[in-house]
PDB file of C-alpha atoms and ligand atoms in Angstrom:
ATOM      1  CA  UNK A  10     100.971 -13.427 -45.313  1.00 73.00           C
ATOM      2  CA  UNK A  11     100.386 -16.749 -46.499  1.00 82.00           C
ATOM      3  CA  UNK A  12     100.299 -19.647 -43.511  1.00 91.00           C
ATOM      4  CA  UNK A  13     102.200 -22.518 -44.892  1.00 95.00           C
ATOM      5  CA  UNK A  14     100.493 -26.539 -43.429  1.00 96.00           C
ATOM      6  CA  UNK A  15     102.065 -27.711 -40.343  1.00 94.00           C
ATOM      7  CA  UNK A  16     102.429 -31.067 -41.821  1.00 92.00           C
ATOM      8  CA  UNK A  17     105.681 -32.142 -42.388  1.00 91.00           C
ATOM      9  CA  UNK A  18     107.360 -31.429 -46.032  1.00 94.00           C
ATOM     10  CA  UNK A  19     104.287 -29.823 -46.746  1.00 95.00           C
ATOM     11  CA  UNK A  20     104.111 -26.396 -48.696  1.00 95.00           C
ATOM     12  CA  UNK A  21     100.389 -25.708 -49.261  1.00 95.00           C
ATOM     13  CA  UNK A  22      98.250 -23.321 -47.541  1.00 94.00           C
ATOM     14  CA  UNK A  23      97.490 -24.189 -44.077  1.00 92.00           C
ATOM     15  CA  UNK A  24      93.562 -23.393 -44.205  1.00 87.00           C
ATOM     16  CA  UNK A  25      92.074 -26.114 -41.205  1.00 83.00           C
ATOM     17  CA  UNK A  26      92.220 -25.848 -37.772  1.00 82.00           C
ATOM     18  CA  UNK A  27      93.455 -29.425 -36.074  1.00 81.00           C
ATOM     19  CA  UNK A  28      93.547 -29.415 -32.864  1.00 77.00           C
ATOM     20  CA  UNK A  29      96.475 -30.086 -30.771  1.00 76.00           C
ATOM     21  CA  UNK A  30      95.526 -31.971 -27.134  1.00 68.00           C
ATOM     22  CA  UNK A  31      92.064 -33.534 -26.271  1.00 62.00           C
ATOM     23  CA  UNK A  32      91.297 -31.224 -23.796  1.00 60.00           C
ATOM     24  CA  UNK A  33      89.150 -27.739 -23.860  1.00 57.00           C
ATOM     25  CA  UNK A  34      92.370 -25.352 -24.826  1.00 62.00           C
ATOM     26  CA  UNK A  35      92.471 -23.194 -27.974  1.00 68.00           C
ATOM     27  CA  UNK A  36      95.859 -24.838 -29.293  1.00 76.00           C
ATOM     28  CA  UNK A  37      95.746 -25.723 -33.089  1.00 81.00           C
ATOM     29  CA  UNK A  38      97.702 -26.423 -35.666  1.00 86.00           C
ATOM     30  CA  UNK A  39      96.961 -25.257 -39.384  1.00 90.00           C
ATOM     31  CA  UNK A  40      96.802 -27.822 -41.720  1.00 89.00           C
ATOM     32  CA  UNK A  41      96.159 -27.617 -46.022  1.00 90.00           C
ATOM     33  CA  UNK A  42      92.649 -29.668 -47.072  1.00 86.00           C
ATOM     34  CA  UNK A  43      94.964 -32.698 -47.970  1.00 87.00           C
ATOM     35  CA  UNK A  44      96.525 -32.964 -44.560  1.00 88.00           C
ATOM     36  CA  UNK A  45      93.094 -31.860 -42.561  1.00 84.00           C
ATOM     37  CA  UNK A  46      91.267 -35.112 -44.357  1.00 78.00           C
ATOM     38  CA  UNK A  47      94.136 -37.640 -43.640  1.00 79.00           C
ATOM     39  CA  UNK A  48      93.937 -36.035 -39.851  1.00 79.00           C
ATOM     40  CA  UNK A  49      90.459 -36.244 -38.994  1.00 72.00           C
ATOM     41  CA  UNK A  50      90.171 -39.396 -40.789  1.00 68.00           C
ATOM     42  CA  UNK A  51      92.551 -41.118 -38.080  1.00 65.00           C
ATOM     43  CA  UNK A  52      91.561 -39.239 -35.393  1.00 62.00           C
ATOM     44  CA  UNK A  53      88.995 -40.788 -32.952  1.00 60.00           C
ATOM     45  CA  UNK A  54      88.124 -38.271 -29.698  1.00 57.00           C
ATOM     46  CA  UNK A  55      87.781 -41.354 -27.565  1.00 59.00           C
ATOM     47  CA  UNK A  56      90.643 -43.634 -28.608  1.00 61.00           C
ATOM     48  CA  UNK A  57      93.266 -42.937 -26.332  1.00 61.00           C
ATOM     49  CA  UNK A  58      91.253 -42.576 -23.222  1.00 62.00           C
ATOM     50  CA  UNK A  59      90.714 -45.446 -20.725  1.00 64.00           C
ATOM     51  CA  UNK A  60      87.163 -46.524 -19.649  1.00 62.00           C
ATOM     52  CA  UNK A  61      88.138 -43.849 -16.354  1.00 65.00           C
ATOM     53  CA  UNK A  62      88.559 -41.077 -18.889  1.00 61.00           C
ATOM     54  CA  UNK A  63      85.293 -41.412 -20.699  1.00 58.00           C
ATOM     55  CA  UNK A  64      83.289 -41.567 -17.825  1.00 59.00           C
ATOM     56  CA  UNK A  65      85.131 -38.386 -16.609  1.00 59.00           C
ATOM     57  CA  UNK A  66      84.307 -36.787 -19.820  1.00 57.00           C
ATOM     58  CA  UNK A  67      80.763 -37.754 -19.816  1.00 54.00           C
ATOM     59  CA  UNK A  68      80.116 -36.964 -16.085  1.00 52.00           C
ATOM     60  CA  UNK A  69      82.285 -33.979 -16.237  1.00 49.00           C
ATOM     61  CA  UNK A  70      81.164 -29.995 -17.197  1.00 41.00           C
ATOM     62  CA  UNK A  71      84.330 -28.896 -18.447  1.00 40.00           C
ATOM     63  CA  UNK A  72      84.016 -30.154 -22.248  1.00 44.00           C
ATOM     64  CA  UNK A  73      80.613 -30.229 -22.938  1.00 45.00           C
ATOM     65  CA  UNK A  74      78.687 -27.316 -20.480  1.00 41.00           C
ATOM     66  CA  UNK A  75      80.915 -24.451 -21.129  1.00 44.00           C
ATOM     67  CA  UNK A  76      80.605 -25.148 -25.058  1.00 42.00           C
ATOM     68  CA  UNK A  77      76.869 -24.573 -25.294  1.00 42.00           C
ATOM     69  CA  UNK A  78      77.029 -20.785 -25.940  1.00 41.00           C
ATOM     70  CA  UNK A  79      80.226 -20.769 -28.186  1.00 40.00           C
ATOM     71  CA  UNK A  80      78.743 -23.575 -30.374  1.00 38.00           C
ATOM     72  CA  UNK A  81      79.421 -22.197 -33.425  1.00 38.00           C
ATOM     73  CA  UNK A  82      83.023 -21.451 -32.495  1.00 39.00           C
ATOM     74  CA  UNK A  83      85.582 -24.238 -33.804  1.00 39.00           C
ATOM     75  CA  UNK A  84      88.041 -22.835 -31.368  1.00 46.00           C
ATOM     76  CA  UNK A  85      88.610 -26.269 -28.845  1.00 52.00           C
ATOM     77  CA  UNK A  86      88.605 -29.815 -29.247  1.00 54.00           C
ATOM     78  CA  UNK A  87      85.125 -30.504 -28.712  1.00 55.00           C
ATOM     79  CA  UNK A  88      83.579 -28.421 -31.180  1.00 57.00           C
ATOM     80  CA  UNK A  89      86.028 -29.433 -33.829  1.00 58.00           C
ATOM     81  CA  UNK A  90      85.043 -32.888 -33.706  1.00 56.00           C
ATOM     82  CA  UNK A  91      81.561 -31.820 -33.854  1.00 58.00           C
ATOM     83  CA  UNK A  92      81.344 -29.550 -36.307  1.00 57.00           C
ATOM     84  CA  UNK A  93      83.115 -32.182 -38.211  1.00 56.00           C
ATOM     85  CA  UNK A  94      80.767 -34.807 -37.565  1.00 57.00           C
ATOM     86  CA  UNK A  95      77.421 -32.439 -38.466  1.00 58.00           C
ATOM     87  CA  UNK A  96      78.689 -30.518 -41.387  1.00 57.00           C
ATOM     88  CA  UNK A  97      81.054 -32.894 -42.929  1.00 61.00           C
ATOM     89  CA  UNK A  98      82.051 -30.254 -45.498  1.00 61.00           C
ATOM     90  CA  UNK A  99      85.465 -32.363 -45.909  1.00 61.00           C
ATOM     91  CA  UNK A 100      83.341 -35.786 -46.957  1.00 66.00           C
ATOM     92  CA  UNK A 101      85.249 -37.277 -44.104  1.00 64.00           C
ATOM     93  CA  UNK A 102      82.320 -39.071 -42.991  1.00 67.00           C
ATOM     94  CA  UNK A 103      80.661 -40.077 -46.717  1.00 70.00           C
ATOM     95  CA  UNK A 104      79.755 -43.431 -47.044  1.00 72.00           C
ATOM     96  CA  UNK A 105      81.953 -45.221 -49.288  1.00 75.00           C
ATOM     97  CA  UNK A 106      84.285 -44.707 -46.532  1.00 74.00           C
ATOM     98  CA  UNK A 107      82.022 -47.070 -44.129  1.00 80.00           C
ATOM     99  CA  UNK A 108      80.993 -50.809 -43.930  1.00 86.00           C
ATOM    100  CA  UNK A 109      78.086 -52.459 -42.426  1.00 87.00           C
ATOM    101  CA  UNK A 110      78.029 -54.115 -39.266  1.00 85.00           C
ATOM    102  CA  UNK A 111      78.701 -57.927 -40.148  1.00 82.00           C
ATOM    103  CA  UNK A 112      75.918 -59.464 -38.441  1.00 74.00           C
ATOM    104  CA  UNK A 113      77.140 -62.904 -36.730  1.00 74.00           C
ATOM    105  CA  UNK A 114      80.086 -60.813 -35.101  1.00 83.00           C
ATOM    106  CA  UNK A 115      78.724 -57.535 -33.278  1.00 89.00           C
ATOM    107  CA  UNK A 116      80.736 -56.740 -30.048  1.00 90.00           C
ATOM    108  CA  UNK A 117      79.260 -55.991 -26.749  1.00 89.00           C
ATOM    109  CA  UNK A 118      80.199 -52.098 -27.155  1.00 87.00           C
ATOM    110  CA  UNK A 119      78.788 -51.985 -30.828  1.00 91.00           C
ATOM    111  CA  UNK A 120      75.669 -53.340 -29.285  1.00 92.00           C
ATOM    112  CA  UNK A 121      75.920 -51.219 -26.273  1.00 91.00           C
ATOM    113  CA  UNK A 122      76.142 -47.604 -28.580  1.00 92.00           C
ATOM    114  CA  UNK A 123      72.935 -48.905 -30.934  1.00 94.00           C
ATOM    115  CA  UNK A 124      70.983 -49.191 -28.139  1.00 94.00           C
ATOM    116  CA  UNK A 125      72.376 -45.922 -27.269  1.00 93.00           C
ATOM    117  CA  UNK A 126      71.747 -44.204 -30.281  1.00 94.00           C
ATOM    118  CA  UNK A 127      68.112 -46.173 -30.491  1.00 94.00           C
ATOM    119  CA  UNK A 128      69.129 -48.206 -33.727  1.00 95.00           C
ATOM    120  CA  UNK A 129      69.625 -52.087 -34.568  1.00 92.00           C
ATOM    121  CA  UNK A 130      72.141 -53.896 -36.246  1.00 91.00           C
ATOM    122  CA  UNK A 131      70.608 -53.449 -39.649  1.00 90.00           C
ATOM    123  CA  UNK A 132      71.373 -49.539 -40.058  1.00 92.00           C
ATOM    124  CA  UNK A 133      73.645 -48.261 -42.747  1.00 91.00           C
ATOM    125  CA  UNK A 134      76.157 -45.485 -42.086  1.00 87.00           C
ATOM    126  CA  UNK A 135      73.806 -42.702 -44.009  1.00 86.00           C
ATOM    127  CA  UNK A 136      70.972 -43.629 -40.774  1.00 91.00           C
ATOM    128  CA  UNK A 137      73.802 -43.794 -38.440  1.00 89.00           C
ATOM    129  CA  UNK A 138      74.426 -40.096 -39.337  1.00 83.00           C
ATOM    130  CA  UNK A 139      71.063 -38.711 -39.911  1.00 84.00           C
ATOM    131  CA  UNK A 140      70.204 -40.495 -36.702  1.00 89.00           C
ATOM    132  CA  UNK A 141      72.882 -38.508 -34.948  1.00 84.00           C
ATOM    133  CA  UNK A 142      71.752 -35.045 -36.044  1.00 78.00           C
ATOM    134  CA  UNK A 143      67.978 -35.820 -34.806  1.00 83.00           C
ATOM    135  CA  UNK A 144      69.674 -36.877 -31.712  1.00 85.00           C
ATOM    136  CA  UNK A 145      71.674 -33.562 -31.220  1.00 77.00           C
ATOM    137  CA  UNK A 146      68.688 -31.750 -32.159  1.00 74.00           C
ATOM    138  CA  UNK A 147      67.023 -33.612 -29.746  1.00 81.00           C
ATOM    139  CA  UNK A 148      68.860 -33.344 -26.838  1.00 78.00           C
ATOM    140  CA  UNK A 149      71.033 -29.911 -27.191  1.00 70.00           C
ATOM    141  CA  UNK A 150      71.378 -28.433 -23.914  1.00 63.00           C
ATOM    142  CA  UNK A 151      70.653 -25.142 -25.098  1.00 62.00           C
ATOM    143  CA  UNK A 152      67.131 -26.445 -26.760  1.00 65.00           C
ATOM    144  CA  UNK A 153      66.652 -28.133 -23.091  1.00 65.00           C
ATOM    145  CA  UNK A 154      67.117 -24.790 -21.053  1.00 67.00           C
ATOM    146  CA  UNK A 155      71.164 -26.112 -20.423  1.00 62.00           C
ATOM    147  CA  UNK A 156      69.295 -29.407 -18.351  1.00 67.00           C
ATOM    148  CA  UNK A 157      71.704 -31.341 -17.436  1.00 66.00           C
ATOM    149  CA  UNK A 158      70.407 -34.533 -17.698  1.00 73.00           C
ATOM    150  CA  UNK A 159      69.901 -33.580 -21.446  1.00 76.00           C
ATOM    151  CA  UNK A 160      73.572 -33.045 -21.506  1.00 71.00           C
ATOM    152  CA  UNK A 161      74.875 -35.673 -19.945  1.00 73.00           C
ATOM    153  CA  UNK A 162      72.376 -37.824 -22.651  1.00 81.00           C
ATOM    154  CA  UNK A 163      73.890 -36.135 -25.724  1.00 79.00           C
ATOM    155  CA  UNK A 164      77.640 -37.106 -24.479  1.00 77.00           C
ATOM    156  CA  UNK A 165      76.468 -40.813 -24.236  1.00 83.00           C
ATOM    157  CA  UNK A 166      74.952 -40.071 -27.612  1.00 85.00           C
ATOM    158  CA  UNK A 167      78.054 -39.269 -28.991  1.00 81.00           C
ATOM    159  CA  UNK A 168      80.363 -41.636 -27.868  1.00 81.00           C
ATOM    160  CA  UNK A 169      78.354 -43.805 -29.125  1.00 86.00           C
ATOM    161  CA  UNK A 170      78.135 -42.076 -32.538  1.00 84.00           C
ATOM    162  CA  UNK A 171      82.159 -42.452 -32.140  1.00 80.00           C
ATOM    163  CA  UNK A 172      82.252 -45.985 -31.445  1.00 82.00           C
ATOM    164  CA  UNK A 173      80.251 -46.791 -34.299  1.00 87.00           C
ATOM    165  CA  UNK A 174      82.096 -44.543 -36.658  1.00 82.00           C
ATOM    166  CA  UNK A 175      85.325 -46.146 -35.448  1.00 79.00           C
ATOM    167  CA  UNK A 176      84.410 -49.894 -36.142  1.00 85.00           C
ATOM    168  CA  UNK A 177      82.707 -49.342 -38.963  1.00 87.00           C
ATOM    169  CA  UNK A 178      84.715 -46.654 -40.931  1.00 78.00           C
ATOM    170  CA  UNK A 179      87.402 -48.424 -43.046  1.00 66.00           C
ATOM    171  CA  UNK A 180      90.997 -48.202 -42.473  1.00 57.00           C
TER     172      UNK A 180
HETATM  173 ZN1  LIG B 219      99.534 -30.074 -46.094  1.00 90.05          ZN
END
């Protein structure tokens, strides 16, 4: 049985899980390559959630700590956007689709997520990225013995990895 995309008007073969809500629950829809690069290309974990929100999601366990032994699975929200963000099989993250940081106007939260992510205003995209896997590498909980304070450390890490990617990725 063939699964037709979800996307409207669309007849290809729906081959990519998108997830449906930003919170831990397996629903998806099935989308074809087209329609799974357009959607991940506008979607930003963080961008509907007030300043409350994020620091719920970074303080709390029920994203982050019960996805440490499943990591492999692509079956919630979470993981999706970071299997996304390390493998990049789509070339949603390549270059050419990012800027650099224009140096007389950096805001406050750009500034805030480079210290984060231990980088300066100079970096280019490709460091961005390759800075974020030696961070998750770094950090993983499950590297750390599931220490907390490693956890809580990689979620800073990658909203900040977010907010970069979402002021400097082109629209
Ligand atoms: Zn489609």
């Amino acid at each position: 049985m063939k699964i037709i995309c979800d996307w409207e008007n669309c007849n290809e073969t729906g081959a990519y899980k998108a997830p449906i809500e930003k919170d831990n629950s397996k629903k998806y829809r099935l989308l074809c390559l087209t329609h799974i690069k357009i959607f991940n290309k506008n979607w930003n974990y963080f961008e509907n959630m007030n300043d409350q929100e994020i620091e719920f999601f970074i303080k709390s366990d029920l994203t982050w700590h019960k996805s440490t032994k499943t990591f492999g699975s692509s079956d919630n929200f979470f993981n999706i956007l970071w299997n996304n963000a390390l493998d990049d099989k789509l070339n949603i993250f390549q270059s050419s689709n990012f800027r650099d940081f224009k140096k007389t106007k950096v805001s406050q939260q750009d500034r805030d997520a480079l210290q984060v992510m231990e980088l300066n205003e100079e970096v280019k995209w490709e460091q961005i990225q390759s800075k974020f896997k030696e961070l998750v590498k770094k950090y993983h909980p499950d590297k750390n013995q599931g220490n907390k304070k490693f956890e809580d450390k990689l979620k800073k890490i990658t909203l900040a990895y977010s907010q970069l990617k979402k002021t400097l990725g082109k629209k």
